[in-house]
XYZ file of C-alpha atoms in Angstrom:
578
model
C -11.783 -52.879 -30.951
C -13.946 -49.920 -29.856
C -17.669 -50.405 -30.052
C -19.173 -48.468 -32.973
C -21.542 -45.690 -31.950
C -25.146 -46.076 -33.123
C -26.475 -43.525 -35.588
C -28.975 -40.974 -34.328
C -31.520 -41.832 -37.038
C -31.321 -45.531 -36.159
C -32.000 -44.791 -32.455
C -35.026 -42.614 -33.264
C -36.427 -45.090 -35.786
C -36.088 -48.143 -33.512
C -37.798 -46.214 -30.710
C -40.624 -45.526 -33.205
C -40.182 -41.781 -32.710
C -39.756 -41.030 -36.454
C -41.346 -42.753 -39.455
C -39.033 -44.400 -42.008
C -39.835 -42.198 -45.016
C -39.714 -39.017 -42.969
C -36.295 -40.078 -41.629
C -34.984 -40.814 -45.156
C -36.133 -37.369 -46.351
C -34.531 -35.712 -43.329
C -31.227 -37.530 -43.965
C -31.234 -36.274 -47.590
C -31.939 -32.709 -46.421
C -29.131 -32.989 -43.866
C -26.612 -33.958 -46.555
C -27.615 -31.244 -49.033
C -27.860 -28.453 -46.434
C -24.790 -29.672 -44.500
C -26.773 -29.441 -41.268
C -26.815 -32.051 -38.518
C -29.656 -34.581 -38.693
C -30.943 -33.587 -35.253
C -31.208 -29.926 -36.307
C -33.090 -30.875 -39.492
C -35.547 -33.052 -37.535
C -36.200 -30.164 -35.147
C -36.718 -27.690 -38.002
C -39.168 -30.087 -39.692
C -41.085 -30.487 -36.422
C -40.641 -34.286 -36.409
C -39.239 -34.330 -32.838
C -38.880 -31.924 -29.915
C -35.718 -30.846 -28.054
C -36.227 -33.242 -25.116
C -36.657 -36.226 -27.463
C -33.487 -35.232 -29.315
C -31.536 -34.767 -26.046
C -32.589 -38.273 -24.843
C -31.545 -39.815 -28.187
C -28.167 -38.013 -28.120
C -27.572 -39.210 -24.539
C -28.294 -42.800 -25.618
C -26.079 -42.436 -28.717
C -23.062 -41.345 -26.619
C -23.794 -43.570 -23.621
C -24.439 -40.586 -21.348
C -27.129 -39.917 -18.770
C -30.103 -37.704 -19.727
C -30.955 -35.051 -17.126
C -34.449 -33.630 -16.728
C -33.766 -30.139 -15.444
C -37.412 -29.755 -14.381
C -36.785 -32.244 -11.550
C -33.025 -31.888 -11.009
C -31.552 -29.789 -8.198
C -28.791 -27.466 -9.387
C -26.434 -26.316 -6.571
C -27.188 -22.808 -5.289
C -23.452 -22.019 -5.403
C -23.178 -22.989 -9.109
C -21.321 -19.786 -9.966
C -18.565 -20.682 -7.484
C -18.019 -23.996 -9.272
C -17.953 -22.479 -12.771
C -17.782 -18.712 -13.453
C -21.051 -17.302 -14.811
C -19.461 -16.022 -18.012
C -18.186 -19.560 -18.750
C -21.625 -21.076 -18.158
C -23.251 -18.507 -20.434
C -20.679 -18.767 -23.198
C -20.783 -22.575 -23.440
C -24.392 -23.131 -22.270
C -23.495 -25.616 -19.523
C -24.579 -26.160 -15.889
C -22.654 -27.796 -13.015
C -24.250 -30.509 -10.854
C -21.403 -30.590 -8.338
C -18.267 -32.700 -7.844
C -18.070 -36.530 -7.766
C -14.812 -38.336 -6.898
C -12.772 -35.318 -7.997
C -14.640 -34.955 -11.293
C -16.920 -32.090 -12.266
C -20.459 -33.304 -13.024
C -21.524 -31.147 -15.964
C -24.792 -30.814 -17.913
C -24.139 -30.164 -21.620
C -26.254 -30.174 -24.787
C -23.700 -31.219 -27.413
C -21.231 -34.066 -26.699
C -19.514 -33.334 -30.035
C -18.425 -29.850 -28.900
C -14.917 -30.956 -27.988
C -13.597 -27.380 -28.101
C -16.030 -26.421 -25.314
C -14.959 -29.370 -23.163
C -11.261 -28.619 -23.695
C -11.801 -24.954 -22.778
C -13.588 -25.823 -19.511
C -11.101 -28.575 -18.656
C -8.195 -26.163 -19.227
C -9.827 -23.247 -17.382
C -10.876 -25.266 -14.292
C -8.038 -27.808 -14.400
C -10.365 -30.728 -13.714
C -11.797 -33.840 -15.376
C -15.501 -33.929 -16.255
C -18.386 -36.355 -16.029
C -20.995 -35.186 -18.575
C -24.777 -35.553 -18.753
C -27.100 -34.308 -21.510
C -30.082 -31.930 -21.403
C -31.862 -29.882 -24.051
C -30.074 -26.569 -24.820
C -33.185 -24.427 -24.309
C -33.764 -25.875 -20.806
C -30.147 -25.186 -19.844
C -30.516 -21.578 -21.024
C -33.874 -21.195 -19.312
C -32.607 -22.621 -16.023
C -29.578 -20.359 -16.138
C -31.618 -17.217 -16.850
C -34.307 -18.000 -14.273
C -32.106 -19.277 -11.447
C -28.424 -18.313 -11.684
C -29.043 -14.797 -13.054
C -31.701 -14.132 -10.407
C -29.251 -15.018 -7.633
C -26.793 -12.352 -8.789
C -29.348 -9.747 -9.864
C -29.645 -8.110 -6.442
C -25.870 -7.817 -6.061
C -25.616 -6.510 -9.632
C -28.260 -3.844 -8.908
C -26.376 -2.703 -5.806
C -23.131 -2.503 -7.782
C -24.845 -0.643 -10.621
C -26.282 1.899 -8.176
C -22.851 2.438 -6.608
C -21.208 2.856 -10.040
C -23.853 5.349 -11.191
C -23.457 7.399 -8.016
C -19.647 7.498 -8.337
C -19.879 8.339 -12.058
C -22.283 11.198 -11.302
C -19.813 12.602 -8.750
C -16.959 12.396 -11.294
C -19.061 14.121 -13.964
C -19.900 16.956 -11.531
C -16.222 17.818 -11.114
C -15.546 17.767 -14.865
C -14.200 14.189 -15.165
C -16.722 13.142 -17.843
C -14.317 10.741 -19.556
C -13.476 8.948 -16.305
C -17.189 8.788 -15.429
C -18.105 7.189 -18.757
C -15.209 4.732 -18.466
C -16.497 3.695 -15.028
C -20.008 3.133 -16.383
C -18.637 1.103 -19.297
C -16.482 -0.985 -16.964
C -19.492 -1.729 -14.777
C -21.469 -3.180 -17.698
C -18.572 -4.731 -19.640
C -19.718 -7.751 -21.603
C -23.438 -7.092 -21.079
C -24.022 -4.043 -23.222
C -22.025 -2.319 -25.965
C -23.735 1.052 -25.432
C -21.370 2.330 -22.680
C -18.308 1.569 -24.828
C -19.920 3.378 -27.765
C -20.670 6.387 -25.543
C -17.111 6.370 -24.146
C -15.531 6.378 -27.621
C -17.936 9.102 -28.817
C -17.045 11.185 -25.754
C -13.299 10.802 -26.383
C -13.744 11.954 -29.997
C -16.141 14.824 -29.195
C -13.975 16.136 -26.336
C -10.932 16.197 -28.629
C -12.836 18.151 -31.282
C -14.121 20.786 -28.852
C -10.659 21.124 -27.260
C -9.284 21.963 -30.758
C -7.018 18.897 -30.660
C -5.203 17.787 -33.818
C -4.640 14.193 -32.602
C -6.070 11.692 -30.138
C -3.592 9.214 -28.629
C -5.003 6.069 -26.998
C -1.972 4.377 -25.435
C -2.112 1.090 -23.487
C 0.242 1.073 -20.493
C 1.079 -1.796 -18.115
C -1.684 -0.875 -15.644
C -3.992 1.531 -17.504
C -4.924 3.036 -20.873
C -3.713 6.617 -21.238
C -5.716 9.082 -23.354
C -3.861 12.166 -24.571
C -4.922 15.001 -26.876
C -2.428 16.994 -28.938
C -3.553 20.606 -28.596
C -1.574 23.340 -30.372
C 1.202 20.833 -31.049
C 1.676 19.734 -27.427
C 0.315 16.496 -25.889
C -1.985 16.975 -22.895
C -2.907 13.978 -20.748
C -6.697 13.977 -20.626
C -7.497 10.895 -18.569
C -6.653 7.307 -17.661
C -9.015 4.441 -18.423
C -8.968 1.105 -16.513
C -6.861 -1.620 -18.108
C -9.928 -3.898 -18.271
C -11.477 -1.504 -20.821
C -8.526 -1.761 -23.222
C -9.816 -4.586 -25.453
C -13.369 -3.245 -26.026
C -12.032 0.318 -26.450
C -9.463 -0.645 -29.120
C -11.981 -2.956 -30.820
C -14.531 -0.136 -31.048
C -11.986 2.190 -32.717
C -11.046 -0.589 -35.162
C -14.681 -1.288 -36.050
C -15.388 2.419 -36.645
C -12.335 2.834 -38.877
C -12.885 -0.350 -40.908
C -9.841 -2.236 -39.599
C -9.555 -5.995 -39.117
C -10.302 -6.558 -35.406
C -8.727 -10.032 -35.525
C -5.336 -8.685 -36.711
C -3.249 -7.818 -33.656
C 0.289 -8.357 -34.973
C 0.542 -5.820 -37.820
C 0.029 -2.033 -38.066
C -3.264 -0.968 -39.674
C -4.734 2.248 -41.068
C -8.324 3.354 -41.416
C -10.658 6.354 -41.527
C -13.674 7.509 -39.549
C -16.212 10.081 -40.736
C -18.296 11.697 -38.003
C -20.668 14.658 -37.821
C -19.797 16.943 -34.913
C -21.475 20.294 -34.380
C -23.067 20.146 -37.833
C -19.707 19.553 -39.559
C -18.548 16.345 -41.265
C -15.154 15.615 -39.705
C -12.698 13.024 -41.044
C -10.381 11.108 -38.720
C -7.313 9.295 -40.054
C -6.735 6.321 -37.751
C -3.531 4.367 -37.166
C -3.094 1.234 -35.026
C 0.396 0.128 -33.983
C 1.081 -3.092 -31.991
C 3.005 -2.590 -28.753
C 4.170 -4.436 -25.624
C 0.999 -3.647 -23.694
C -1.416 -3.760 -26.627
C -2.102 -1.733 -29.784
C -1.665 2.038 -29.621
C -4.370 3.884 -31.566
C -3.868 7.431 -32.911
C -6.594 9.485 -34.585
C -5.553 12.493 -36.689
C -8.440 14.992 -36.802
C -8.860 16.507 -40.273
C -10.902 19.680 -39.862
C -12.294 21.223 -43.067
C -11.752 24.725 -41.642
C -8.087 23.992 -40.869
C -7.011 24.573 -44.481
C -9.529 27.286 -45.356
C -7.924 30.054 -43.332
C -6.555 32.104 -46.256
C -3.030 33.404 -46.912
C -3.590 36.507 -44.763
C -4.154 34.389 -41.659
C -1.039 32.205 -41.978
C 1.158 34.610 -40.002
C 3.250 36.385 -42.676
C 5.015 39.628 -41.890
C 4.291 42.239 -44.578
C 7.548 41.780 -46.543
C 7.203 37.983 -46.581
C 3.530 38.248 -47.548
C 4.350 40.393 -50.594
C 7.167 38.049 -51.676
C 4.917 34.974 -51.204
C 2.148 36.506 -53.346
C 4.651 37.408 -56.059
C 6.270 33.941 -56.128
C 3.062 31.857 -56.314
C 1.823 33.878 -59.287
C 4.834 33.135 -61.481
C 4.051 31.024 -64.572
C 6.606 28.279 -63.899
C 9.294 27.014 -61.548
C 9.323 25.143 -58.253
C 8.196 26.540 -54.907
C 9.185 24.331 -51.948
C 7.922 24.454 -48.363
C 10.155 22.718 -45.813
C 9.787 21.733 -42.185
C 9.176 18.706 -39.964
C 5.921 16.743 -39.808
C 3.124 18.828 -38.299
C 4.647 22.219 -39.122
C 1.712 23.341 -41.312
C 3.293 22.791 -44.749
C 0.109 21.312 -46.274
C -2.020 24.171 -44.917
C 0.314 26.744 -46.493
C 0.340 25.006 -49.893
C -3.451 24.607 -49.919
C -3.820 28.303 -49.068
C -1.656 29.105 -52.127
C -3.636 26.738 -54.369
C -6.960 28.195 -53.250
C -5.659 31.650 -54.142
C -4.779 30.339 -57.623
C -7.847 28.111 -58.065
C -9.593 29.965 -60.892
C -11.575 28.636 -63.898
C -8.688 29.465 -66.254
C -6.176 27.341 -64.311
C -5.943 23.535 -64.280
C -4.576 22.249 -60.971
C -3.586 18.610 -60.395
C -2.271 17.198 -57.105
C -0.489 13.949 -56.189
C -0.872 13.286 -52.457
C -0.281 10.514 -49.937
C -2.903 10.569 -48.573
C -5.511 13.041 -49.893
C -6.574 14.569 -46.584
C -8.840 17.393 -47.755
C -11.044 17.614 -50.843
C -11.365 20.840 -52.829
C -13.680 21.826 -55.653
C -11.955 22.744 -58.890
C -8.800 20.689 -58.264
C -7.967 17.251 -59.644
C -6.587 15.321 -56.639
C -4.877 11.956 -57.065
C -4.158 9.515 -54.219
C -0.871 7.590 -54.103
C -1.532 3.834 -53.681
C 1.677 1.915 -53.120
C -0.142 -1.448 -52.904
C -1.072 -1.249 -56.612
C 2.223 0.448 -57.574
C 0.547 3.835 -58.126
C 3.526 5.882 -56.937
C 4.382 9.592 -57.031
C 6.573 9.212 -60.122
C 3.897 7.296 -62.080
C 1.228 9.855 -61.183
C 3.552 12.735 -62.161
C 4.369 11.244 -65.548
C 0.667 10.738 -66.225
C -0.413 14.175 -65.003
C 2.044 15.926 -67.339
C -0.011 14.488 -70.224
C -3.105 16.182 -68.734
C -1.796 19.668 -69.644
C -1.969 21.221 -66.136
C -0.949 24.772 -65.279
C -0.173 24.055 -61.629
C 1.042 20.832 -59.996
C 1.155 19.971 -56.301
C 3.397 17.074 -55.232
C 2.686 16.016 -51.649
C 6.351 15.375 -50.903
C 9.621 15.026 -52.826
C 10.921 11.769 -51.348
C 13.632 10.701 -53.781
C 15.688 11.716 -56.799
C 13.229 10.215 -59.314
C 10.345 12.401 -58.118
C 12.668 15.403 -57.818
C 13.858 14.963 -61.454
C 10.291 14.752 -62.793
C 9.258 17.817 -60.751
C 12.194 19.806 -62.152
C 11.438 18.706 -65.723
C 7.830 19.833 -65.204
C 9.034 23.231 -63.930
C 11.398 23.656 -66.870
C 8.623 22.860 -69.384
C 6.309 25.627 -68.235
C 4.520 24.325 -65.142
C 4.309 25.880 -61.698
C 5.166 23.140 -59.180
C 4.470 23.203 -55.442
C 5.914 20.585 -53.096
C 7.317 19.891 -49.641
C 10.690 18.642 -48.424
C 11.899 17.567 -44.983
C 14.816 19.855 -44.072
C 15.551 21.968 -40.999
C 15.735 25.296 -42.813
C 15.252 26.765 -46.289
C 18.903 26.897 -47.566
C 19.410 23.209 -46.646
C 16.838 22.236 -49.300
C 19.298 23.106 -52.093
C 21.934 20.769 -50.638
C 19.294 18.078 -50.005
C 18.147 18.055 -53.656
C 21.730 17.790 -54.900
C 22.330 14.918 -52.421
C 19.314 13.158 -53.955
C 21.170 13.093 -57.258
C 19.608 16.109 -59.006
C 22.174 17.940 -61.147
C 23.191 21.308 -59.624
C 22.440 23.295 -62.803
C 18.859 21.906 -62.821
C 18.369 22.887 -59.180
C 19.756 26.367 -59.841
C 17.566 26.978 -62.888
C 14.246 25.475 -61.707
C 13.847 26.549 -58.053
C 12.064 29.893 -57.619
C 11.919 29.985 -53.834
C 12.084 27.798 -50.719
C 10.178 28.623 -47.570
C 10.831 26.987 -44.179
C 8.168 27.217 -41.518
C 7.282 26.180 -37.975
C 4.153 26.587 -35.854
C 4.391 28.523 -32.584
C 1.651 28.675 -29.975
C -0.229 31.964 -29.586
C -0.524 33.568 -26.155
C -4.085 33.224 -24.822
C -5.771 36.626 -25.200
C -7.935 36.014 -22.132
C -5.010 35.731 -19.682
C -2.236 37.606 -21.541
C 0.063 39.619 -19.220
C 3.469 41.308 -19.462
C 6.232 38.865 -18.519
C 8.377 40.748 -16.022
C 10.549 37.709 -15.287
C 11.284 36.188 -18.672
C 13.870 33.396 -18.569
C 17.328 34.951 -19.236
C 18.407 31.793 -21.048
C 15.582 32.148 -23.578
C 16.264 35.863 -24.069
C 19.987 35.241 -24.573
C 19.294 32.414 -27.028
C 17.211 34.788 -29.147
C 19.646 37.712 -28.916
C 17.224 39.861 -26.893
C 19.420 42.121 -24.751
C 18.440 44.146 -21.617
C 18.766 47.289 -23.743
C 16.117 45.981 -26.134
C 13.797 45.117 -23.215
C 13.911 48.767 -22.095
C 12.026 49.630 -25.292
C 10.009 46.453 -25.893
C 7.810 44.190 -23.772
C 7.551 40.412 -23.829
C 4.303 38.708 -22.826
C 3.040 35.397 -21.498
C -0.238 33.676 -20.668
C -1.010 33.392 -16.955
C -3.275 30.370 -17.548
C -7.072 30.228 -17.449
C -10.026 27.947 -18.217
C -10.117 29.161 -21.820
C -6.637 27.765 -22.556
C -6.717 24.671 -20.262
C -4.274 26.597 -17.989
C -1.494 26.326 -20.579
C -1.268 30.066 -21.322
C -1.615 29.386 -25.067
C -4.560 29.138 -27.417
C -4.116 28.548 -31.149
C -1.032 28.490 -33.368
C 0.573 30.698 -35.991
C 3.423 30.079 -38.411
C 6.858 31.653 -38.432
C 8.639 31.710 -41.789
C 12.029 31.815 -43.484
C 11.622 32.948 -47.110
C 14.622 31.950 -49.250
C 14.197 33.530 -52.691
C 16.601 32.629 -55.481
C 18.633 35.403 -57.142
C 21.615 35.369 -59.517
C 24.205 35.117 -56.740
C 22.400 32.218 -55.004
C 21.884 30.402 -58.333
C 25.638 30.591 -58.992
C 26.356 29.225 -55.504
C 23.894 26.363 -56.068
C 25.499 25.583 -59.441
C 28.911 25.490 -57.715
C 27.535 23.113 -55.017
C 28.318 25.645 -52.278
C 27.796 24.510 -48.663
C 24.632 25.440 -46.768
C 26.445 28.054 -44.645
C 27.378 30.067 -47.756
C 23.859 29.786 -49.181
C 22.402 31.010 -45.876
C 24.866 33.907 -45.705
C 23.968 35.033 -49.238
C 20.230 34.723 -48.516
C 20.493 36.826 -45.356
C 22.505 39.422 -47.253
C 19.618 39.639 -49.754
C 17.041 40.292 -46.998
C 15.972 36.874 -45.690
C 14.783 36.771 -42.070
C 15.569 33.461 -40.348
C 12.937 31.485 -38.480
C 14.340 32.813 -35.212
C 14.252 36.449 -36.391
C 10.644 36.059 -37.582
C 9.816 34.551 -34.190
C 11.384 37.502 -32.343
C 9.218 39.912 -34.371
C 6.143 37.991 -33.179
C 7.398 38.065 -29.573
C 7.526 41.866 -29.588
C 4.072 41.996 -31.187
C 2.758 40.053 -28.179
C 1.785 37.039 -30.313
C 4.027 34.401 -28.704
C 6.667 33.950 -25.997
C 10.478 33.639 -26.004
C 10.183 30.126 -24.513
C 7.980 29.029 -27.426
C 10.290 30.419 -30.141
C 13.342 28.806 -28.508
C 11.449 25.499 -28.286
C 10.570 25.556 -31.981
C 13.633 27.098 -33.677
C 17.217 25.902 -33.807
C 19.800 28.442 -32.746
C 23.427 28.022 -33.708
C 25.834 27.419 -30.853
C 23.062 27.211 -28.246
C 21.559 24.011 -26.885
C 17.814 24.412 -27.073
C 15.670 22.619 -24.504
């Protein structure tokens, strides 16, 4: 049978180091506060750390080590890594018969002993010393030995970082500084993250992509809809970098298996900027994407959206009708929300009540009642819509029609005297009719409630600083757009040569191209008869609708964009678009 270990209080009392009544009181305090007896005795000033360390050594049958008179090996950091010594507050005394002689302060810290045993793959022979003396010895002796080398390394890092900064590699310079002080100071990581965010803002980026790879962390900015690789950060910086983004956005830093969402609010250049943050687990670590929500991005006004004159007049006429549904279609990132907000701001007057249902609410506007969808509490689009109809609104914005239930409620709202704005994911405007019917909406309801459908895309604008006539435009692009040599004898096409203003891309900024599909009697009859999309498109073009491609060609000849950009964005029938 194992010998029972003596109690700490009994050892101290028998050695006449603590009086009986004082020990009884300390034991009571220990039980009520759930603190160890030794800690309570120290806090009450009844014993000092050395006395406690000697008593603990006796209790566990270990040797007490007086570090004031004990020689610690000069090569201690080669026996145990410095970070391990610091983390667990231990010191090595050397090796004895294949066992590591180790000075510890707490023999009950089994987790510490297991960690060291596993890391060094060796058995241990432990001695006890007071924790403060271990820390003091480490700071005064071990740290001093590596200080000179650390200073030399720091000087080298600073010099290299300065050289990188001089040639415009500020992000790489800050990453190098952060790597050089990893674990010692959080400030470099904070500066690196701030620099990534600030650079993206000043480059007019819409997204920041922080993507762990097998050997590095790639940072890309999406500028004018196209990803540009900004820099690569050392793989060793991945964990602190991702953790910093998670802390800023209010995510759980311990959760590494599930996707998470968060938000960051930051003041840049005197403006409060919101960032919508998404973390997605991957093979090489979590990918973090920040969507930059600029307040000025949706305050550009209808005139600045990119409408040709005929489309502008039709748009103004449609949004001022008293009821019906106006849909904007296009893929994610095609500017649908910006267009709808521009329409709502035009209509946002004291005599109009506007209610929105969004997922999420990205921008806040005075004078509008905006409601956030919250799936986790079952606050869905359909529930919000049913409730908002009891609020007597004039105008309703639905962030997206995702299913037949929402579509039915939207149509009922339109038929009962409300003007409804919403978005739908289809490739072009005529396809929206077919899509609604596929969702289960009755054809006669679609035909009677829809006022107009507008498809849109965003094309990059040629940089005005380096804009030149393109004498050698790609024949494939010209053919795809129906631009013949005869047309080129009368019209010019342009391109951007590339300069510092546009990051050598030849483009700066974006503008929308549109396809305005307005309902008339013929199209309503086709919708009621469930006509295919090709017939709907043919009837719309006969009534004056310009397709996305045709609107793009108009902007090419105005010198706004390039044939390559319009081909990249639009879909042309019978032609494979790169």
